[in-house]
């Protein structure tokens, strides 16, 4: 007795509520709380209650594993004597009760493989203590929710779903007997791996069910005559990810940044995401329409997008590329991002307005070229626009006007201050430099950051970091994360500045003379604002737009940055189709107006009004016509041109033939280069693999 006391001195208490906690899968849901996106587990387990299990399983398990279960106190002395006699006679039989087996598989799992009298004594002691605390039915269900049924299935519900694609409550006699037989040796009696062994074991179980009065002779005969008739539920997805794989894997990775691996894969977390299955469906349809259109520039062209509710920060839809199974790299959330092109000009406008510059009445010289650090920058196709207001300069996406604005010391707008604005609006400052061409979008961001940044304008200057997580609870129902009311916002720019920026960006869509995004106009008449973007050699095309209800950034290009897209309205069309579908049936809303900012800057811009400059523009147009033949056929001069002849025919210049919107022959709309069109990077710029060279090094004058 002294030895037994010593062996049992360090036994854990069975009254500890966490003593029997088992690895339990975590589940990721859509925003409806029911659509399962992923199951994360080391052991696939779905606990159920006794009323959710077939009576054949309950009674058959007792008949097979522990026929005196309801009569003993945790240890079956009669069974021990019988097992000793059988084993001494050359047979093989165990004497562990269901309660002992449960203790061995849970609280004493670290000693499970130890064969010793000490372990057996400890096991029996805990089993007797359990029987004094828990009812027989409670212990039976603990066992059934715990035991290993092979194929990484733990618990009767997981096994029923896996082997027969039914719930545990719907198992037939033959199915129940097959599963009851597996735990005795989960590999030997696995019906998938060893069907003959599993069939023999099933028939042994049926015999014990008959002997113990669980089934009748007729039921026994009918069940024994059946084949295994498996209906194995194959796992789909990758690592338990079933739906919306780019988004769901993004959420999984976000959770793993907060909680350790064991808690995520064994802690039974319930994770409700922000994804809206209906809106995600619209996004996938809008993108697939472009894939099926026959209009793509190359087979390796892909689309990525992020749809955000600017009033909550919730990510409602996400597409991270063409095929997750082929390449799991998520373009929509990548840390490196891609060059943003002229979509970045919105941050320069914001900075200018904050510094008291009125975009409607301040005129800039939008002719070219402009020399920056020894390199010459042109507008798209070497167009000269004369003097334009900053608003119209934005609509036409004049590179030279924006470069003059950011390099003119009297404006107060600097690369450093524009970078600061972008950071306030949610972009990663580590990806941003301070070369003057920052205003042309030579630095990188992803679609999630850009949708969140533009959403700040829609929300009256309140920024909310986009999130895919709405609520997280642990296995006990304790709330760990609660974003159900939306992400907490921060007023990063005033509502006056936000509304003034929106008024400028509305012109990009609705200005018939200059706007580069006419194709994005919503058929419903719902007001919208946004900006196009294109990078050097047309490696990246963007459209980022927003309404009062939604903000969405759409990108197209190739992962290896090899495709040359020319200009096209793909991104605008995806945005238009997606937003139209999401807002269908909803009343149109106006952007919330605000008082005008304090336009107190003395900066005049250096340009004349459009009326004053009309005569000069006509003269320049005549000169350009005279020189056009020579310029259109000569080679580019390294370091002097922003691209030369290639871009001149692809078309975002006003008045080009065949454009879908005011613009060039094939494409999107008027605009300018995003990379600056220089042949060498500006000092301070950096190269990002797969994303082009900051500062614009390829030498093509592409559109904004």
PDB file of C-alpha atoms in Angstrom, residues 249-367:
ATOM      1  CA  UNK A 249      -5.154  31.471 -45.714  1.00  0.00           C
ATOM      2  CA  UNK A 250      -4.573  35.196 -45.090  1.00  0.00           C
ATOM      3  CA  UNK A 251      -6.863  35.037 -42.034  1.00  0.00           C
ATOM      4  CA  UNK A 252      -5.171  31.842 -40.842  1.00  0.00           C
ATOM      5  CA  UNK A 253      -1.787  33.550 -41.021  1.00  0.00           C
ATOM      6  CA  UNK A 254      -3.153  36.598 -39.178  1.00  0.00           C
ATOM      7  CA  UNK A 255      -4.438  34.346 -36.383  1.00  0.00           C
ATOM      8  CA  UNK A 256      -1.069  32.594 -36.161  1.00  0.00           C
ATOM      9  CA  UNK A 257       0.602  35.968 -35.628  1.00  0.00           C
ATOM     10  CA  UNK A 258      -1.505  36.435 -32.484  1.00  0.00           C
ATOM     11  CA  UNK A 259      -1.850  32.919 -31.067  1.00  0.00           C
ATOM     12  CA  UNK A 260       0.645  30.071 -30.924  1.00  0.00           C
ATOM     13  CA  UNK A 261       0.465  27.084 -33.223  1.00  0.00           C
ATOM     14  CA  UNK A 262      -0.923  24.769 -30.544  1.00  0.00           C
ATOM     15  CA  UNK A 263      -3.800  27.096 -29.696  1.00  0.00           C
ATOM     16  CA  UNK A 264      -4.732  27.597 -33.357  1.00  0.00           C
ATOM     17  CA  UNK A 265      -4.549  23.949 -34.423  1.00  0.00           C
ATOM     18  CA  UNK A 266      -5.633  22.293 -31.168  1.00  0.00           C
ATOM     19  CA  UNK A 267      -7.458  24.954 -29.177  1.00  0.00           C
ATOM     20  CA  UNK A 268     -10.945  24.779 -30.667  1.00  0.00           C
ATOM     21  CA  UNK A 269     -11.056  28.445 -31.721  1.00  0.00           C
ATOM     22  CA  UNK A 270     -14.161  29.674 -33.528  1.00  0.00           C
ATOM     23  CA  UNK A 271     -13.127  32.388 -35.983  1.00  0.00           C
ATOM     24  CA  UNK A 272     -15.818  34.420 -37.746  1.00  0.00           C
ATOM     25  CA  UNK A 273     -14.395  36.423 -40.627  1.00  0.00           C
ATOM     26  CA  UNK A 274     -15.651  39.505 -42.436  1.00  0.00           C
ATOM     27  CA  UNK A 275     -15.885  37.896 -45.875  1.00  0.00           C
ATOM     28  CA  UNK A 276     -19.332  38.161 -47.464  1.00  0.00           C
ATOM     29  CA  UNK A 277     -20.031  35.028 -49.560  1.00  0.00           C
ATOM     30  CA  UNK A 278     -22.393  36.934 -51.826  1.00  0.00           C
ATOM     31  CA  UNK A 279     -19.940  39.766 -52.509  1.00  0.00           C
ATOM     32  CA  UNK A 280     -17.089  37.286 -52.884  1.00  0.00           C
ATOM     33  CA  UNK A 281     -19.180  35.531 -55.510  1.00  0.00           C
ATOM     34  CA  UNK A 282     -19.691  38.810 -57.359  1.00  0.00           C
ATOM     35  CA  UNK A 283     -15.948  39.479 -57.261  1.00  0.00           C
ATOM     36  CA  UNK A 284     -15.096  36.053 -58.632  1.00  0.00           C
ATOM     37  CA  UNK A 285     -17.697  36.434 -61.393  1.00  0.00           C
ATOM     38  CA  UNK A 286     -16.412  39.886 -62.386  1.00  0.00           C
ATOM     39  CA  UNK A 287     -12.839  38.623 -62.617  1.00  0.00           C
ATOM     40  CA  UNK A 288     -13.785  35.413 -64.411  1.00  0.00           C
ATOM     41  CA  UNK A 289     -15.656  37.474 -66.989  1.00  0.00           C
ATOM     42  CA  UNK A 290     -12.358  39.100 -67.930  1.00  0.00           C
ATOM     43  CA  UNK A 291     -10.492  35.787 -68.002  1.00  0.00           C
ATOM     44  CA  UNK A 292     -13.166  34.438 -70.360  1.00  0.00           C
ATOM     45  CA  UNK A 293     -13.310  37.559 -72.539  1.00  0.00           C
ATOM     46  CA  UNK A 294     -10.491  36.622 -74.884  1.00  0.00           C
ATOM     47  CA  UNK A 295      -9.082  40.132 -74.426  1.00  0.00           C
ATOM     48  CA  UNK A 296      -6.165  39.398 -72.108  1.00  0.00           C
ATOM     49  CA  UNK A 297      -2.677  40.434 -73.123  1.00  0.00           C
ATOM     50  CA  UNK A 298      -0.961  37.183 -72.079  1.00  0.00           C
ATOM     51  CA  UNK A 299      -1.718  33.785 -70.589  1.00  0.00           C
ATOM     52  CA  UNK A 300       0.136  34.654 -67.385  1.00  0.00           C
ATOM     53  CA  UNK A 301      -1.892  37.824 -66.781  1.00  0.00           C
ATOM     54  CA  UNK A 302      -3.676  37.762 -63.407  1.00  0.00           C
ATOM     55  CA  UNK A 303      -6.082  39.902 -61.429  1.00  0.00           C
ATOM     56  CA  UNK A 304      -6.114  40.727 -57.739  1.00  0.00           C
ATOM     57  CA  UNK A 305      -8.550  42.841 -55.765  1.00  0.00           C
ATOM     58  CA  UNK A 306      -9.698  43.750 -52.286  1.00  0.00           C
ATOM     59  CA  UNK A 307     -13.185  45.036 -51.455  1.00  0.00           C
ATOM     60  CA  UNK A 308     -13.515  46.907 -48.156  1.00  0.00           C
ATOM     61  CA  UNK A 309     -16.365  48.499 -46.251  1.00  0.00           C
ATOM     62  CA  UNK A 310     -14.799  51.874 -45.368  1.00  0.00           C
ATOM     63  CA  UNK A 311     -17.230  52.402 -42.508  1.00  0.00           C
ATOM     64  CA  UNK A 312     -16.167  49.236 -40.639  1.00  0.00           C
ATOM     65  CA  UNK A 313     -12.816  48.235 -42.137  1.00  0.00           C
ATOM     66  CA  UNK A 314     -14.246  44.816 -43.011  1.00  0.00           C
ATOM     67  CA  UNK A 315     -12.763  43.020 -46.002  1.00  0.00           C
ATOM     68  CA  UNK A 316     -15.860  41.864 -47.879  1.00  0.00           C
ATOM     69  CA  UNK A 317     -14.156  40.160 -50.839  1.00  0.00           C
ATOM     70  CA  UNK A 318     -10.619  39.292 -51.853  1.00  0.00           C
ATOM     71  CA  UNK A 319      -8.930  37.708 -54.847  1.00  0.00           C
ATOM     72  CA  UNK A 320      -5.208  37.152 -54.512  1.00  0.00           C
ATOM     73  CA  UNK A 321      -4.465  35.726 -57.946  1.00  0.00           C
ATOM     74  CA  UNK A 322      -5.670  33.319 -60.581  1.00  0.00           C
ATOM     75  CA  UNK A 323      -5.095  29.925 -58.941  1.00  0.00           C
ATOM     76  CA  UNK A 324      -4.233  29.372 -55.276  1.00  0.00           C
ATOM     77  CA  UNK A 325      -3.427  25.707 -55.845  1.00  0.00           C
ATOM     78  CA  UNK A 326      -0.856  26.672 -58.491  1.00  0.00           C
ATOM     79  CA  UNK A 327       0.708  29.543 -56.534  1.00  0.00           C
ATOM     80  CA  UNK A 328      -0.247  30.403 -52.954  1.00  0.00           C
ATOM     81  CA  UNK A 329       1.480  33.809 -53.013  1.00  0.00           C
ATOM     82  CA  UNK A 330      -1.290  36.296 -52.277  1.00  0.00           C
ATOM     83  CA  UNK A 331      -0.880  39.398 -54.434  1.00  0.00           C
ATOM     84  CA  UNK A 332      -3.700  41.178 -52.582  1.00  0.00           C
ATOM     85  CA  UNK A 333      -1.885  41.071 -49.238  1.00  0.00           C
ATOM     86  CA  UNK A 334       1.785  40.677 -50.180  1.00  0.00           C
ATOM     87  CA  UNK A 335       4.234  42.580 -48.017  1.00  0.00           C
ATOM     88  CA  UNK A 336       6.225  43.767 -51.015  1.00  0.00           C
ATOM     89  CA  UNK A 337       3.206  44.871 -53.064  1.00  0.00           C
ATOM     90  CA  UNK A 338       3.506  46.199 -56.606  1.00  0.00           C
ATOM     91  CA  UNK A 339       4.102  49.659 -58.034  1.00  0.00           C
ATOM     92  CA  UNK A 340       0.914  51.652 -57.663  1.00  0.00           C
ATOM     93  CA  UNK A 341       1.205  53.938 -60.656  1.00  0.00           C
ATOM     94  CA  UNK A 342      -0.850  57.096 -60.779  1.00  0.00           C
ATOM     95  CA  UNK A 343      -3.232  55.844 -58.081  1.00  0.00           C
ATOM     96  CA  UNK A 344      -0.593  57.305 -55.743  1.00  0.00           C
ATOM     97  CA  UNK A 345      -1.368  60.803 -57.009  1.00  0.00           C
ATOM     98  CA  UNK A 346      -4.363  60.889 -54.669  1.00  0.00           C
ATOM     99  CA  UNK A 347      -1.936  61.200 -51.756  1.00  0.00           C
ATOM    100  CA  UNK A 348      -0.178  64.146 -53.395  1.00  0.00           C
ATOM    101  CA  UNK A 349      -3.553  65.857 -53.861  1.00  0.00           C
ATOM    102  CA  UNK A 350      -4.338  65.224 -50.193  1.00  0.00           C
ATOM    103  CA  UNK A 351      -1.044  66.758 -49.134  1.00  0.00           C
ATOM    104  CA  UNK A 352      -1.584  69.812 -51.348  1.00  0.00           C
ATOM    105  CA  UNK A 353      -5.082  70.436 -49.985  1.00  0.00           C
ATOM    106  CA  UNK A 354      -3.832  70.065 -46.403  1.00  0.00           C
ATOM    107  CA  UNK A 355      -1.288  72.769 -47.212  1.00  0.00           C
ATOM    108  CA  UNK A 356      -4.073  75.134 -48.271  1.00  0.00           C
ATOM    109  CA  UNK A 357      -3.779  74.693 -52.056  1.00  0.00           C
ATOM    110  CA  UNK A 358      -7.121  74.814 -53.853  1.00  0.00           C
ATOM    111  CA  UNK A 359      -7.152  72.094 -56.558  1.00  0.00           C
ATOM    112  CA  UNK A 360      -9.965  73.805 -58.448  1.00  0.00           C
ATOM    113  CA  UNK A 361      -8.318  77.212 -58.815  1.00  0.00           C
ATOM    114  CA  UNK A 362      -4.598  76.418 -58.755  1.00  0.00           C
ATOM    115  CA  UNK A 363      -3.189  75.887 -62.236  1.00  0.00           C
ATOM    116  CA  UNK A 364      -0.090  73.910 -63.152  1.00  0.00           C
ATOM    117  CA  UNK A 365       2.030  73.851 -66.277  1.00  0.00           C
ATOM    118  CA  UNK A 366       1.304  70.391 -67.679  1.00  0.00           C
ATOM    119  CA  UNK A 367       3.625  70.532 -70.660  1.00  0.00           C
TER     120      UNK A 367
END
